[in-house]
PDB file of C-alpha atoms in Angstrom:
ATOM      1  CA  VAL A  49     104.336 107.174  81.815  1.00  0.00           C
ATOM      2  CA  LEU A  50     107.110 106.212  84.223  1.00  0.00           C
ATOM      3  CA  ALA A  51     106.083 108.900  86.706  1.00  0.00           C
ATOM      4  CA  ALA A  52     102.496 107.615  86.622  1.00  0.00           C
ATOM      5  CA  ARG A  53     103.680 104.057  87.249  1.00  0.00           C
ATOM      6  CA  PHE A  54     105.836 105.263  90.119  1.00  0.00           C
ATOM      7  CA  ALA A  55     102.979 107.281  91.622  1.00  0.00           C
ATOM      8  CA  ARG A  56     100.704 104.239  91.455  1.00  0.00           C
ATOM      9  CA  PHE A  57     102.997 102.335  93.817  1.00  0.00           C
ATOM     10  CA  ASP A  58     103.958 105.296  96.007  1.00  0.00           C
ATOM     11  CA  THR A  59     100.923 104.623  98.167  1.00  0.00           C
ATOM     12  CA  ASN A  60     101.892 106.949 101.010  1.00  0.00           C
ATOM     13  CA  GLN A  61     102.840 109.674  98.508  1.00  0.00           C
ATOM     14  CA  ASP A  62     106.193 110.453 100.127  1.00  0.00           C
ATOM     15  CA  GLY A  63     108.044 110.524  96.798  1.00  0.00           C
ATOM     16  CA  VAL A  64     109.934 107.277  97.358  1.00  0.00           C
ATOM     17  CA  LEU A  65     109.232 103.556  97.283  1.00  0.00           C
ATOM     18  CA  GLY A  66     110.106 101.572 100.384  1.00  0.00           C
ATOM     19  CA  THR A  67     110.106  97.828 100.916  1.00  0.00           C
ATOM     20  CA  GLU A  68     106.336  97.526 101.401  1.00  0.00           C
ATOM     21  CA  GLU A  69     105.620  99.465  98.214  1.00  0.00           C
ATOM     22  CA  VAL A  70     108.158  97.459  96.214  1.00  0.00           C
ATOM     23  CA  ALA A  71     106.539  94.295  97.608  1.00  0.00           C
ATOM     24  CA  VAL A  72     103.190  95.415  96.161  1.00  0.00           C
ATOM     25  CA  LEU A  73     104.865  96.123  92.815  1.00  0.00           C
ATOM     26  CA  LEU A  74     106.425  92.659  92.748  1.00  0.00           C
ATOM     27  CA  THR A  75     103.161  90.961  93.692  1.00  0.00           C
ATOM     28  CA  GLU A  76     101.215  92.827  91.025  1.00  0.00           C
ATOM     29  CA  MET A  77     103.825  91.857  88.443  1.00  0.00           C
ATOM     30  CA  GLY A  78     103.494  88.204  89.430  1.00  0.00           C
ATOM     31  CA  PHE A  79     106.665  87.767  91.482  1.00  0.00           C
ATOM     32  CA  ALA A  80     106.853  86.134  94.888  1.00  0.00           C
ATOM     33  CA  ALA A  81     109.566  87.705  97.003  1.00  0.00           C
ATOM     34  CA  ASP A  82     110.554  87.758 100.631  1.00  0.00           C
ATOM     35  CA  HIS A  83     111.834  90.774 102.558  1.00  0.00           C
ATOM     36  CA  GLU A  84     115.469  89.809 101.936  1.00  0.00           C
ATOM     37  CA  TYR A  85     114.997  89.724  98.157  1.00  0.00           C
ATOM     38  CA  ILE A  86     113.073  92.996  98.160  1.00  0.00           C
ATOM     39  CA  THR A  87     115.837  94.667 100.158  1.00  0.00           C
ATOM     40  CA  ALA A  88     118.424  93.283  97.725  1.00  0.00           C
ATOM     41  CA  LEU A  89     116.479  94.681  94.768  1.00  0.00           C
ATOM     42  CA  ILE A  90     116.246  98.093  96.372  1.00  0.00           C
ATOM     43  CA  THR A  91     119.985  98.046  97.116  1.00  0.00           C
ATOM     44  CA  LYS A  92     120.756  97.096  93.504  1.00  0.00           C
ATOM     45  CA  PHE A  93     118.852 100.056  92.048  1.00  0.00           C
ATOM     46  CA  ASP A  94     119.270 102.599  94.862  1.00  0.00           C
ATOM     47  CA  GLU A  95     121.855 104.949  93.348  1.00  0.00           C
ATOM     48  CA  ASN A  96     122.203 107.235  96.380  1.00  0.00           C
ATOM     49  CA  ALA A  97     122.086 104.398  98.944  1.00  0.00           C
ATOM     50  CA  ASP A  98     119.310 105.949 101.023  1.00  0.00           C
ATOM     51  CA  GLY A  99     117.396 102.672 101.323  1.00  0.00           C
ATOM     52  CA  VAL A 100     114.435 103.689  99.167  1.00  0.00           C
ATOM     53  CA  LEU A 101     113.799 104.181  95.463  1.00  0.00           C
ATOM     54  CA  GLU A 102     113.116 107.569  93.944  1.00  0.00           C
ATOM     55  CA  CYS A 103     111.348 107.887  90.604  1.00  0.00           C
ATOM     56  CA  HIS A 104     114.570 107.965  88.550  1.00  0.00           C
ATOM     57  CA  GLU A 105     115.737 104.799  90.352  1.00  0.00           C
ATOM     58  CA  PHE A 106     112.381 103.108  89.814  1.00  0.00           C
ATOM     59  CA  GLY A 107     112.751 103.144  86.013  1.00  0.00           C
ATOM     60  CA  PRO A 108     115.673 100.711  85.858  1.00  0.00           C
ATOM     61  CA  LEU A 109     113.985  98.440  88.439  1.00  0.00           C
ATOM     62  CA  PHE A 110     110.768  98.390  86.436  1.00  0.00           C
ATOM     63  CA  GLU A 111     112.635  97.562  83.222  1.00  0.00           C
ATOM     64  CA  PHE A 112     114.561  94.814  85.033  1.00  0.00           C
ATOM     65  CA  LEU A 113     111.295  93.269  86.217  1.00  0.00           C
ATOM     66  CA  ARG A 114     109.690  93.580  82.788  1.00  0.00           C
ATOM     67  CA  ALA A 115     112.700  91.821  81.269  1.00  0.00           C
ATOM     68  CA  ALA A 116     112.383  89.074  83.875  1.00  0.00           C
ATOM     69  CA  GLN A 117     108.788  88.626  82.709  1.00  0.00           C
ATOM     70  CA  GLY A 118     109.982  88.429  79.119  1.00  0.00           C
ATOM     71  CA  LEU A 119     108.327  91.758  78.272  1.00  0.00           C
ATOM     72  CA  SER A 120     109.590  95.126  77.155  1.00  0.00           C
ATOM     73  CA  SER A 121     108.192  98.566  77.843  1.00  0.00           C
TER      74      SER A 121
END
């Protein structure tokens, strides 16, 4: 399920989520965020500090956002 969610937002299919793809995720989940906030979110969950989120890094971000919505997976 997580891989399918990740793939849905990996619009250029490069195996990672960059700022534009995370922006789409946030918008679809009902969050308004500027570039600075998106970059901060990526930094928070980017375990290898490469500036993008891989699938295993996406999971904790997604759960964080779901919790912020008051939902659980």
